[in-house]
Coordinates of C-alpha atoms in Angstrom, one line a residue:
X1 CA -24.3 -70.7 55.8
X2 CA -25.3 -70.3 59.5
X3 CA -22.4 -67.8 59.9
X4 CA -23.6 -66.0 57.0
X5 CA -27.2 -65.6 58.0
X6 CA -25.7 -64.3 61.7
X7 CA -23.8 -61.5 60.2
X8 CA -26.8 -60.3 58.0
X9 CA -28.8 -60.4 61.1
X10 CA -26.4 -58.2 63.7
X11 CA -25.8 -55.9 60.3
X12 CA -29.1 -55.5 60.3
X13 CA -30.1 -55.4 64.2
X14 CA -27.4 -52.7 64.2
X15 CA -28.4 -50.2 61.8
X16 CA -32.0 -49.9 63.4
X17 CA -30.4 -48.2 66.2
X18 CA -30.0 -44.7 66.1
X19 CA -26.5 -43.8 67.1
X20 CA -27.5 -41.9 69.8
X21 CA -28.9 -44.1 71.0
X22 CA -25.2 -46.0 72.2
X23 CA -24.7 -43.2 74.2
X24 CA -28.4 -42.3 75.8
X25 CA -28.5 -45.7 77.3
X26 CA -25.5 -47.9 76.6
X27 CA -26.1 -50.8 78.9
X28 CA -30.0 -51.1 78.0
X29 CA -29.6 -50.9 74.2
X30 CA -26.6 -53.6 74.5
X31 CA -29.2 -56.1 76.0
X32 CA -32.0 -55.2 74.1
X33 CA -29.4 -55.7 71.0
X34 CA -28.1 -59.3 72.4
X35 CA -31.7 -60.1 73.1
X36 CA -32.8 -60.0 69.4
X37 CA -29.4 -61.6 68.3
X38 CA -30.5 -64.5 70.3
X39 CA -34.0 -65.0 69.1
X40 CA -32.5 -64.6 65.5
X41 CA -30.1 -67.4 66.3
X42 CA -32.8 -69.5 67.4
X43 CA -34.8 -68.6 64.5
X44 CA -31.1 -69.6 62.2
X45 CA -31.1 -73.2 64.1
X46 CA -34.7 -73.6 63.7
X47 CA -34.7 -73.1 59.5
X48 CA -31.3 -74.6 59.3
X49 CA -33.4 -77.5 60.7
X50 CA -36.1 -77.6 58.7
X51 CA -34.2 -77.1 55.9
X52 CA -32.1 -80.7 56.7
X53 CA -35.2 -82.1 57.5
X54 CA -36.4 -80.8 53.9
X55 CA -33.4 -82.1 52.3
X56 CA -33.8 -85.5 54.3
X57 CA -37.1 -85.5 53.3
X58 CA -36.5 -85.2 49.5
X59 CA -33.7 -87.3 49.7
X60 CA -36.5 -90.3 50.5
X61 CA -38.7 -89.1 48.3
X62 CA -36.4 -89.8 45.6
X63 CA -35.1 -93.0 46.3
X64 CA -39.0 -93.6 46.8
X65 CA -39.4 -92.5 43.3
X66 CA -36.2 -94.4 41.8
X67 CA -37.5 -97.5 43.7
X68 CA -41.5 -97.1 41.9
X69 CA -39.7 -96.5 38.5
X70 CA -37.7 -99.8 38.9
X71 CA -41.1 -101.4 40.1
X72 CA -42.8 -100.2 37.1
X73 CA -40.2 -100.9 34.8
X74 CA -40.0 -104.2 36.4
X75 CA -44.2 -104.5 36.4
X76 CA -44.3 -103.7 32.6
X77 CA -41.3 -106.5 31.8
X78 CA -43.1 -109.3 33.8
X79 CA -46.8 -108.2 32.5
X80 CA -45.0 -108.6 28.4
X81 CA -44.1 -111.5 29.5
X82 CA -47.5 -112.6 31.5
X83 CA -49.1 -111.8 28.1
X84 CA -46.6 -113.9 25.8
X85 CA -47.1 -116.8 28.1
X86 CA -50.8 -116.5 28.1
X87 CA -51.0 -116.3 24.6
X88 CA -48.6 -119.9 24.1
X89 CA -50.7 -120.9 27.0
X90 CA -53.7 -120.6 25.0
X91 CA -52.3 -122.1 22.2
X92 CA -51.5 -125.1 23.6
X93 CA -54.7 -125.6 25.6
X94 CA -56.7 -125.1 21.9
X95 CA -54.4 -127.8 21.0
X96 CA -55.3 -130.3 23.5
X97 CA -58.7 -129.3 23.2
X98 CA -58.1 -129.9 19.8
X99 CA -56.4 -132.9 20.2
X100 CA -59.1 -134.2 23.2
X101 CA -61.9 -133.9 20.6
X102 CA -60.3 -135.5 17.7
X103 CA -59.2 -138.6 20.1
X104 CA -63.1 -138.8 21.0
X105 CA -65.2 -138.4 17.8
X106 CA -64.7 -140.5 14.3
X107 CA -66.1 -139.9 11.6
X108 CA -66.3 -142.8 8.8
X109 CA -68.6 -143.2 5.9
X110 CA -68.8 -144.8 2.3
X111 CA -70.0 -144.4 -1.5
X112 CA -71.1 -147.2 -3.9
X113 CA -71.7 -146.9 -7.5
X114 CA -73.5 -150.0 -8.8
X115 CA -74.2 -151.2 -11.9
X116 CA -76.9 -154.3 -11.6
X117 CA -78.8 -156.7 -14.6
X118 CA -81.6 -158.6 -13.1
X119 CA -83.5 -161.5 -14.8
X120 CA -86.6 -162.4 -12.8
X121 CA -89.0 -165.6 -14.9
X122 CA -91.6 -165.0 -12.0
X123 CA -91.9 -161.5 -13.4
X124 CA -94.6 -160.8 -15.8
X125 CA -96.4 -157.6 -17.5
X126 CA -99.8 -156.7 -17.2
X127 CA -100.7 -158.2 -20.4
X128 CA -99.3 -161.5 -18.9
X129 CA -96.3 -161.8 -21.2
X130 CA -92.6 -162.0 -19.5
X131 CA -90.8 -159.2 -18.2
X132 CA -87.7 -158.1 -19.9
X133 CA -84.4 -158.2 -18.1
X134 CA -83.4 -154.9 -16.1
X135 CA -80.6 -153.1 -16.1
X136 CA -80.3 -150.2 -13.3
X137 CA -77.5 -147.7 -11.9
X138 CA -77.6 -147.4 -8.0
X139 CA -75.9 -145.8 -5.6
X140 CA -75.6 -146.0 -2.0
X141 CA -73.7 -143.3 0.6
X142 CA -73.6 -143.8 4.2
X143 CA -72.3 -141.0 6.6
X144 CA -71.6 -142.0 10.6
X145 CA -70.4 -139.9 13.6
X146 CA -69.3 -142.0 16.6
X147 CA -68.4 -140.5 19.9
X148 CA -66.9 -141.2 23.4
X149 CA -68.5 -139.0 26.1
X150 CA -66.8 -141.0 28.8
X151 CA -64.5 -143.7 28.8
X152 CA -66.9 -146.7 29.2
X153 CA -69.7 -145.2 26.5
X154 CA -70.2 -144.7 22.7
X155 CA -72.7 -143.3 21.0
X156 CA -73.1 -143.6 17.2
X157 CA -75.2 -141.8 14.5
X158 CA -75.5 -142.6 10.8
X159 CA -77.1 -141.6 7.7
X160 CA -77.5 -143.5 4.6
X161 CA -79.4 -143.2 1.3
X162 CA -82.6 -145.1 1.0
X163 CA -85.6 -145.8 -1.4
X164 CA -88.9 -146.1 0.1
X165 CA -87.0 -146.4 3.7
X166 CA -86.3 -150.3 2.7
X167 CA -84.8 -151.8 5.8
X168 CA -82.8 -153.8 3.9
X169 CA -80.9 -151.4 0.9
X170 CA -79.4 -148.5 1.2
X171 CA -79.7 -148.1 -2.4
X172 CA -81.3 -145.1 -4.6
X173 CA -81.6 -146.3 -8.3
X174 CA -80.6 -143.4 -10.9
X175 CA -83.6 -142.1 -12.5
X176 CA -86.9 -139.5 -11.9
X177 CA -84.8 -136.7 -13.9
X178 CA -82.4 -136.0 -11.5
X179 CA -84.2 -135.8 -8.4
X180 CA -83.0 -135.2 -4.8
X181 CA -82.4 -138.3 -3.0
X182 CA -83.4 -139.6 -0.2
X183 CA -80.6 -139.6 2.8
X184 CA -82.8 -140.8 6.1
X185 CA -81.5 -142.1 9.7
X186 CA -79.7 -145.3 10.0
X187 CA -78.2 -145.6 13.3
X188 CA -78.6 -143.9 16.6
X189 CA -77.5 -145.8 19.8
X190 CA -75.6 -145.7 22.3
X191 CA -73.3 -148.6 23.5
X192 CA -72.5 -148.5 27.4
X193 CA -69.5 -151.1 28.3
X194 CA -70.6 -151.8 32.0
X195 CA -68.2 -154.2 32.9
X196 CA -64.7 -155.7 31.0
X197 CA -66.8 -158.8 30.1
X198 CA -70.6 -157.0 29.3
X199 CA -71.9 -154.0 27.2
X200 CA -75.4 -152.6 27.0
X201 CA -76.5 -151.2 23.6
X202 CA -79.7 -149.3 23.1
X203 CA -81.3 -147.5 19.8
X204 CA -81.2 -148.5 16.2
X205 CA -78.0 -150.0 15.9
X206 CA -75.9 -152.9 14.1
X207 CA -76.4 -156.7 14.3
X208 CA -74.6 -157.3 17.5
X209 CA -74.7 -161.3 17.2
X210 CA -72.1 -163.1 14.7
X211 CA -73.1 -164.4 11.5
X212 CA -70.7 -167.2 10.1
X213 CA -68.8 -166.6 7.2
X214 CA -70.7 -165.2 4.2
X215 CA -74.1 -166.1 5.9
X216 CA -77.6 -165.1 4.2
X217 CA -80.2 -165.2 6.6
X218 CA -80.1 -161.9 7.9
X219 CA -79.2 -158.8 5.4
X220 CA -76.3 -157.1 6.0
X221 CA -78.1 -153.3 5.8
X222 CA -80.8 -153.9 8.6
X223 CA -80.2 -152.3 11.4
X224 CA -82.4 -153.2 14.4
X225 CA -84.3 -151.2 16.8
X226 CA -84.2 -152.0 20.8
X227 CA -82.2 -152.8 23.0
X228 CA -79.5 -155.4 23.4
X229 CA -77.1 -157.0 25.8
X230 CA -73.6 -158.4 24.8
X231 CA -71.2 -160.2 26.5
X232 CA -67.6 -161.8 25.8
X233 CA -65.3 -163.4 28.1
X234 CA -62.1 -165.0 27.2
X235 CA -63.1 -168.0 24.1
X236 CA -67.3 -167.5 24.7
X237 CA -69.3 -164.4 23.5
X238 CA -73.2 -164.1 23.8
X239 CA -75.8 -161.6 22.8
X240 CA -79.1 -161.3 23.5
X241 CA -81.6 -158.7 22.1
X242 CA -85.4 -156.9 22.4
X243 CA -86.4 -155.5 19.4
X244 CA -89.5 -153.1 18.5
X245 CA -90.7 -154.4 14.9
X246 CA -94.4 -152.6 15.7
X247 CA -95.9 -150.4 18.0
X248 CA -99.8 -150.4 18.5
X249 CA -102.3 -149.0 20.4
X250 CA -106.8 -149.0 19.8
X251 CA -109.6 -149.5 22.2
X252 CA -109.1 -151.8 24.8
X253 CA -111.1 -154.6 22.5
X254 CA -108.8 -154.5 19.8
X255 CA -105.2 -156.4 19.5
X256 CA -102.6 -154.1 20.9
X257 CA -100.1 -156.4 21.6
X258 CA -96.9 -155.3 19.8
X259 CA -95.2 -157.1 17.2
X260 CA -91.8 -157.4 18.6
X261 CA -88.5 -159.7 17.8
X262 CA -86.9 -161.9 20.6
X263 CA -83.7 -163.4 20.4
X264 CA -80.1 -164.7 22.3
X265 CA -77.0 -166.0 21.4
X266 CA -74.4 -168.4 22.5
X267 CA -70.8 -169.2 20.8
X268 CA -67.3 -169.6 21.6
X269 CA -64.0 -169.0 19.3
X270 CA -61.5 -172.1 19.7
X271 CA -57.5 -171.4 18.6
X272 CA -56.5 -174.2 16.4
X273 CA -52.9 -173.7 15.9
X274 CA -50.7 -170.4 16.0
X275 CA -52.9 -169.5 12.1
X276 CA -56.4 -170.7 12.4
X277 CA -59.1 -170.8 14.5
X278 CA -62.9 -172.2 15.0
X279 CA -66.1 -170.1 15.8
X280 CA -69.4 -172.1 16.6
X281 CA -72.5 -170.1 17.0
X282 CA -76.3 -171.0 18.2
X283 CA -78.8 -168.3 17.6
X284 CA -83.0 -168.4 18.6
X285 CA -84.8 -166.1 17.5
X286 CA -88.9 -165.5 18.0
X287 CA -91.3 -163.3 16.4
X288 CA -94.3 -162.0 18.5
X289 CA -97.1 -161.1 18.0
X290 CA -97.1 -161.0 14.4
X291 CA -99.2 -164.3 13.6
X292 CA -102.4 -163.5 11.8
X293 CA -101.3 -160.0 11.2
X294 CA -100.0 -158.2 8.4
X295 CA -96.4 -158.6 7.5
X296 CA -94.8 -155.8 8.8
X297 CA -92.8 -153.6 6.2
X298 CA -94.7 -152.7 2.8
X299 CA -97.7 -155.3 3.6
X300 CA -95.1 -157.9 1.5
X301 CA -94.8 -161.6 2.7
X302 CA -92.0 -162.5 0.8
X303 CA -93.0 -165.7 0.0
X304 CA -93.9 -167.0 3.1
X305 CA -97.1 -168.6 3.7
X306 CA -100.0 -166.2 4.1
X307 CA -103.5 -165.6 4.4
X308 CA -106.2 -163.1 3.0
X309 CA -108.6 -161.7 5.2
X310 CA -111.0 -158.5 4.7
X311 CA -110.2 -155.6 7.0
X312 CA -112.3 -152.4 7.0
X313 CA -113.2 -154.2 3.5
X314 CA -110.2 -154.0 2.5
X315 CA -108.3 -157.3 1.4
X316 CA -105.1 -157.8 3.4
X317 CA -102.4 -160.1 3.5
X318 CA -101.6 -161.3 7.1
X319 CA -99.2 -164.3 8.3
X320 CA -100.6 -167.3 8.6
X321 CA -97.3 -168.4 10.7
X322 CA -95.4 -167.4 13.5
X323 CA -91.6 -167.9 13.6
X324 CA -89.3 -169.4 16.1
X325 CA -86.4 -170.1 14.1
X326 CA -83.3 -171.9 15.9
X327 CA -79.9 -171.6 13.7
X328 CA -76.4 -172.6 14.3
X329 CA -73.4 -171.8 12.2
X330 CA -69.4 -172.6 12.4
X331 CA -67.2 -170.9 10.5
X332 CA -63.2 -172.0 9.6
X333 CA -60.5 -169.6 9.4
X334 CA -56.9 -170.4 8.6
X335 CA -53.8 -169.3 6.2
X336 CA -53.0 -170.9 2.7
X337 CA -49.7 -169.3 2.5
X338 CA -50.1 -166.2 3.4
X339 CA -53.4 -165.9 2.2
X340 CA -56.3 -166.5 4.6
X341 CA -59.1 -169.1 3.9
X342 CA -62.6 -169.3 5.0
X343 CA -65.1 -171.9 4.8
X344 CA -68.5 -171.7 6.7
X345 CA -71.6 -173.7 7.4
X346 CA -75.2 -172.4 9.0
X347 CA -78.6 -173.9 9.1
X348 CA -81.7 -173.2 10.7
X349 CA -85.2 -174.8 11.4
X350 CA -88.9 -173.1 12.4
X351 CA -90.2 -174.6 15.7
X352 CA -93.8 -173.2 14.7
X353 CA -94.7 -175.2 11.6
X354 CA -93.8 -179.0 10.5
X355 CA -93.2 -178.4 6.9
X356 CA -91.0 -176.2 4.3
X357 CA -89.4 -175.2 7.8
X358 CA -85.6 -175.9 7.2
X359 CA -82.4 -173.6 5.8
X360 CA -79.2 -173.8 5.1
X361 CA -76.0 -172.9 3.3
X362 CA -72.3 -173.5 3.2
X363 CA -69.2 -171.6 1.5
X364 CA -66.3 -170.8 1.1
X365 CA -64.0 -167.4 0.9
X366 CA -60.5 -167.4 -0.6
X367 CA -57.8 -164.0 0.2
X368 CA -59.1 -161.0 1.9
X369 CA -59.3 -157.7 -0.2
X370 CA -58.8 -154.8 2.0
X371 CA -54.9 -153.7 1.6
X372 CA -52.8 -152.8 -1.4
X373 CA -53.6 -155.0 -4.5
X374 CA -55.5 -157.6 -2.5
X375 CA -57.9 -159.8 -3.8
X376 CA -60.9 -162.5 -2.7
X377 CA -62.5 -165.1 -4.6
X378 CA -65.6 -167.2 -2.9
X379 CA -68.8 -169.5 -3.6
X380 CA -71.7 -169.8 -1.6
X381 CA -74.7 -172.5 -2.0
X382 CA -78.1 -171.8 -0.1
X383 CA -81.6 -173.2 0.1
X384 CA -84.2 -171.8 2.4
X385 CA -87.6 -173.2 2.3
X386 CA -90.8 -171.4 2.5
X387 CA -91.3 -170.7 6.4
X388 CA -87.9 -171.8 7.7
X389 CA -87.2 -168.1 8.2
X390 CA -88.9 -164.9 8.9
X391 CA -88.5 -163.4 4.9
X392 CA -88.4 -160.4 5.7
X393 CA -85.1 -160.3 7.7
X394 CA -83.4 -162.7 5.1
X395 CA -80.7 -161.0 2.3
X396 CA -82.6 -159.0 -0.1
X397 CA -80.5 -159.8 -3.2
X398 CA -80.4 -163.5 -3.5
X399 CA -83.4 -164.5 -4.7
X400 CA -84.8 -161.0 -4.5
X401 CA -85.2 -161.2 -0.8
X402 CA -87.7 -164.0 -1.0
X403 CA -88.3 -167.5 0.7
X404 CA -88.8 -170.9 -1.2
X405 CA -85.4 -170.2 -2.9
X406 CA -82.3 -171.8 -3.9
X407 CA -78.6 -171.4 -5.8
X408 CA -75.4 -170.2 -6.0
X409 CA -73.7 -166.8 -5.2
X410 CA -70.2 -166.1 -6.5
X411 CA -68.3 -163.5 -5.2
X412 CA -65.1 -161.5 -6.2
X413 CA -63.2 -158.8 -5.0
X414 CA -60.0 -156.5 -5.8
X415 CA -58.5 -153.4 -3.6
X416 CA -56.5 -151.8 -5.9
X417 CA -55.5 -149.0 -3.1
X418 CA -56.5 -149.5 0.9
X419 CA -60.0 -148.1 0.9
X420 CA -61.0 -148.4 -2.8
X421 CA -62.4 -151.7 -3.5
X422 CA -64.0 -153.1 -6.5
X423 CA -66.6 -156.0 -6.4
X424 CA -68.6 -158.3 -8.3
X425 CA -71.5 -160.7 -7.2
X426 CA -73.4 -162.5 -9.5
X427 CA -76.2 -164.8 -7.7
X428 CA -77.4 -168.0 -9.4
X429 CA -81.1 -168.8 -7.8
X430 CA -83.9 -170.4 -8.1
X431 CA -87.3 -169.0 -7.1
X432 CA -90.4 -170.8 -6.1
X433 CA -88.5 -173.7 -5.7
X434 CA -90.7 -175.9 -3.2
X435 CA -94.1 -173.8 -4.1
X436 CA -97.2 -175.1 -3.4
X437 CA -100.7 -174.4 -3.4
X438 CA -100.6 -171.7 -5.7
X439 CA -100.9 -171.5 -9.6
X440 CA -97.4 -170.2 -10.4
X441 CA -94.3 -172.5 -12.3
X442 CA -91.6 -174.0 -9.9
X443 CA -88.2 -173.8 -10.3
X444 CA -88.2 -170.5 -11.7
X445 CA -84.7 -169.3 -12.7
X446 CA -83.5 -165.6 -11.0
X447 CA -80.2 -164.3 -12.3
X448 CA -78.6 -161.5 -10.8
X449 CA -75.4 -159.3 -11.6
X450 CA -74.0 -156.6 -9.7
X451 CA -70.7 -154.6 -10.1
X452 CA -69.8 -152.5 -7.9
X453 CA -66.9 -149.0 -7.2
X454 CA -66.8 -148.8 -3.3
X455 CA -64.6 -146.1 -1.6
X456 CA -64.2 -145.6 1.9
X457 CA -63.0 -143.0 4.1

């Protein structure tokens, strides 16, 4: 190529010479000639390098180009794959979210459809004549949500139907042509397990203490408001509570002092054997502030004794008692085959009044219904006198939910499938039975059927 370029320039150097001109001045036109050839020859060598250099240049310039096409390719490979991982990624991270959530929130509730035939002999009409048996569908639903924040703390909240926000049914009767029902707030707490051996409850929440086998004296659907502190360590378990029952505030010469509800307990559960076992339980209870006062739900005594004084000229019934009731209970577990068998015994006494001051009640349960085509059979006997308890805490169904009463409850129970479970309680009482002072009969008879469809979930 360089020769080439050479030839083309002394071709051309050559025929811009006149030829004359070789024979005017031989010597000066041969030098003037190999003068130009030079600087052409430099000229050659200088593209002839810049023309490698050009070809060196390109040369990286496309293995630059060949190695960002391999990058790219490479980029977009790894960024498919970036975006299939992130996406699995994401689908298991919603999962343990998922699965994080679910492991820290239950949610549990119940329906009851109850049919219930009441005869009452202390009932009368206006016109004074007896009041005829009832007969009344009820049902009760009850909705909670319990969660686990942390690993020491649960909180709980739960609905259930109501009538008249009774703290002791959860009931709504069918009737009132269809009518919405009531569903109000039944628990809100929180329950804080400070220590392996202690745990700190606050809110409106369940009975923490123990009751002993099929016990009456407090109803199973109150659910107290305060605060409480529970503690078990290996055979022994305690609780003791502070519980709001009013809240009251005037001028500083009225009574303001708030009606409130004391109480502790002390028990231990003692292994008999590899199948049965013993629980023994003490249990005080006080209520403040609530002597010469009205009683506190629905202005309704419940039978025990009371007082009728004028406020704001207004007649009101205030009681004339207050109520320091120490109770203890044991309670008998074992197997009869492979069924299991209960038998219980509680009583209790009022250290504020020295008459109609005493309850108690024994029983017995027979098979547990709660799995597959299970079944339970038991008998109860109680008698609580007039001021032995506080009435208004006591079951609601036996009796009515009065004091001064006595009799029988028999119970049965069969789970044809887990969580469906289908009862029957029929309570054999006596109302009135130790009354005094007052003009009504004693001894009065109270019968009271119930039959109930429970589901679960």
């Amino acid at each position: 190529m360089k020769n080439i370029v050479l030839a083309a320039a002394i071709a051309t150097a050559l025929s811009s010479v006149p030829m004359g001109a070789f024979a005017a001045s031989p010597n000066s036109d041969v030098a003037q000639i190999r003068e130009q050839l030079e600087g052409l020859m430099k000229r050659v060598d200088k593209l002839e390098q810049e023309n490698t250099e050009l070809k060196q240049e390109n040369e990286a310039l496309k293995a630059t180009d060949e190695k960002l096409q391999a990058n790219d390719d490479y980029l977009k490979t790894e960024a498919r794959g970036l975006r299939k991982e992130t996406a699995q990624q994401a689908v298991e991270v919603a999962k343990t979210k998922g699965t994080d959530w679910a492991s820290k929130v239950a949610i549990t509730g119940d329906m009851r459809y109850r049919y219930e035939y009441i005869s009452d002999d202390t009932l009368s009409s206006p016109t004074g004549v007896p009041a005829a048996d009832r007969y009344r569908d009820r049902i009760r639903a009850r909705l909670a949500v319990t969660a686990k924040p942390t690993d020491n703390i649960t909180v709980g909240i739960g609905m259930t139907t109501t009538e008249g926000s009774d703290p002791r049914s959860g009931n709504q009767s069918l009737k009132d042509v269809f009518t919405k029902k009531a569903f109000d707030l039944d628990l809100a707490y929180f329950d804080w397990k400070f220590a392996s051996w202690g745990n700190l409850i606050g809110g409106k929440m369940k009975q923490p203490f123990v009751k002993p086998g099929q016990s009456l004296f407090w109803d199973n659907d109150i659910t107290p408001e305060g605060l409480a502190l529970g503690f078990q360590s290996g055979m022994f378990f305690g609780t003791a509570y502070n519980y709001w029952l009013l809240e009251n505030s005037g001028a500083e010469n009225t009574r303001t002092a708030d009606t409130m509800l004391h109480g502790a307990q002390l028990g231990m559960r003692l292994p008999m054997g590899s199948a049965s076992s013993l629980m023994l339980e003490a249990h005080y209870y006080d209520l403040s502030a609530a002597q010469g006062r009205a009683a506190v739900y629905n202005n309704n005594s419940n039978n025990n004794t009371f007082d009728t004084i004028v406020v704001s000229g207004v007649n009101t019934t205030v009681l004339r008692y207050d109520y320091e009731v120490i109770s203890v209970g044991a309670e008998f577990s074992t197997l009869f085959g492979a069924l299991p068998f209960t038998v219980w015994a509680e009583g209790a006494q009022n250290q504020d009044v020295s008459d109609e001051d005493t309850a108690w009640g024994v029983g017995f349960l027979f098979g547990k219904a709660s799995n597959n085509r299970t079944w339970e059979a038991g008998v109860g006997y109680q008698k609580v006198e007039k001021d032995a308890l506080y009435a208004q805490l006591i079951d609601s169904d036996f009796a009515g939910g009065f004091s001064d009463n006595e009799g029988f409850v028999f119970r049965g129970a069969y789970t044809p499938v887990k969580n469906w479970t289908l009862n029957a309680t029929y309570f054999l009482n006596k109302r009135n039975a130790e009354l005094a002072n007052s003009g009504l009969q004693t001894d009065v008879d109270y019968d009271r059927l119930q039959l109930d469809f429970n589901v679960k979930f």
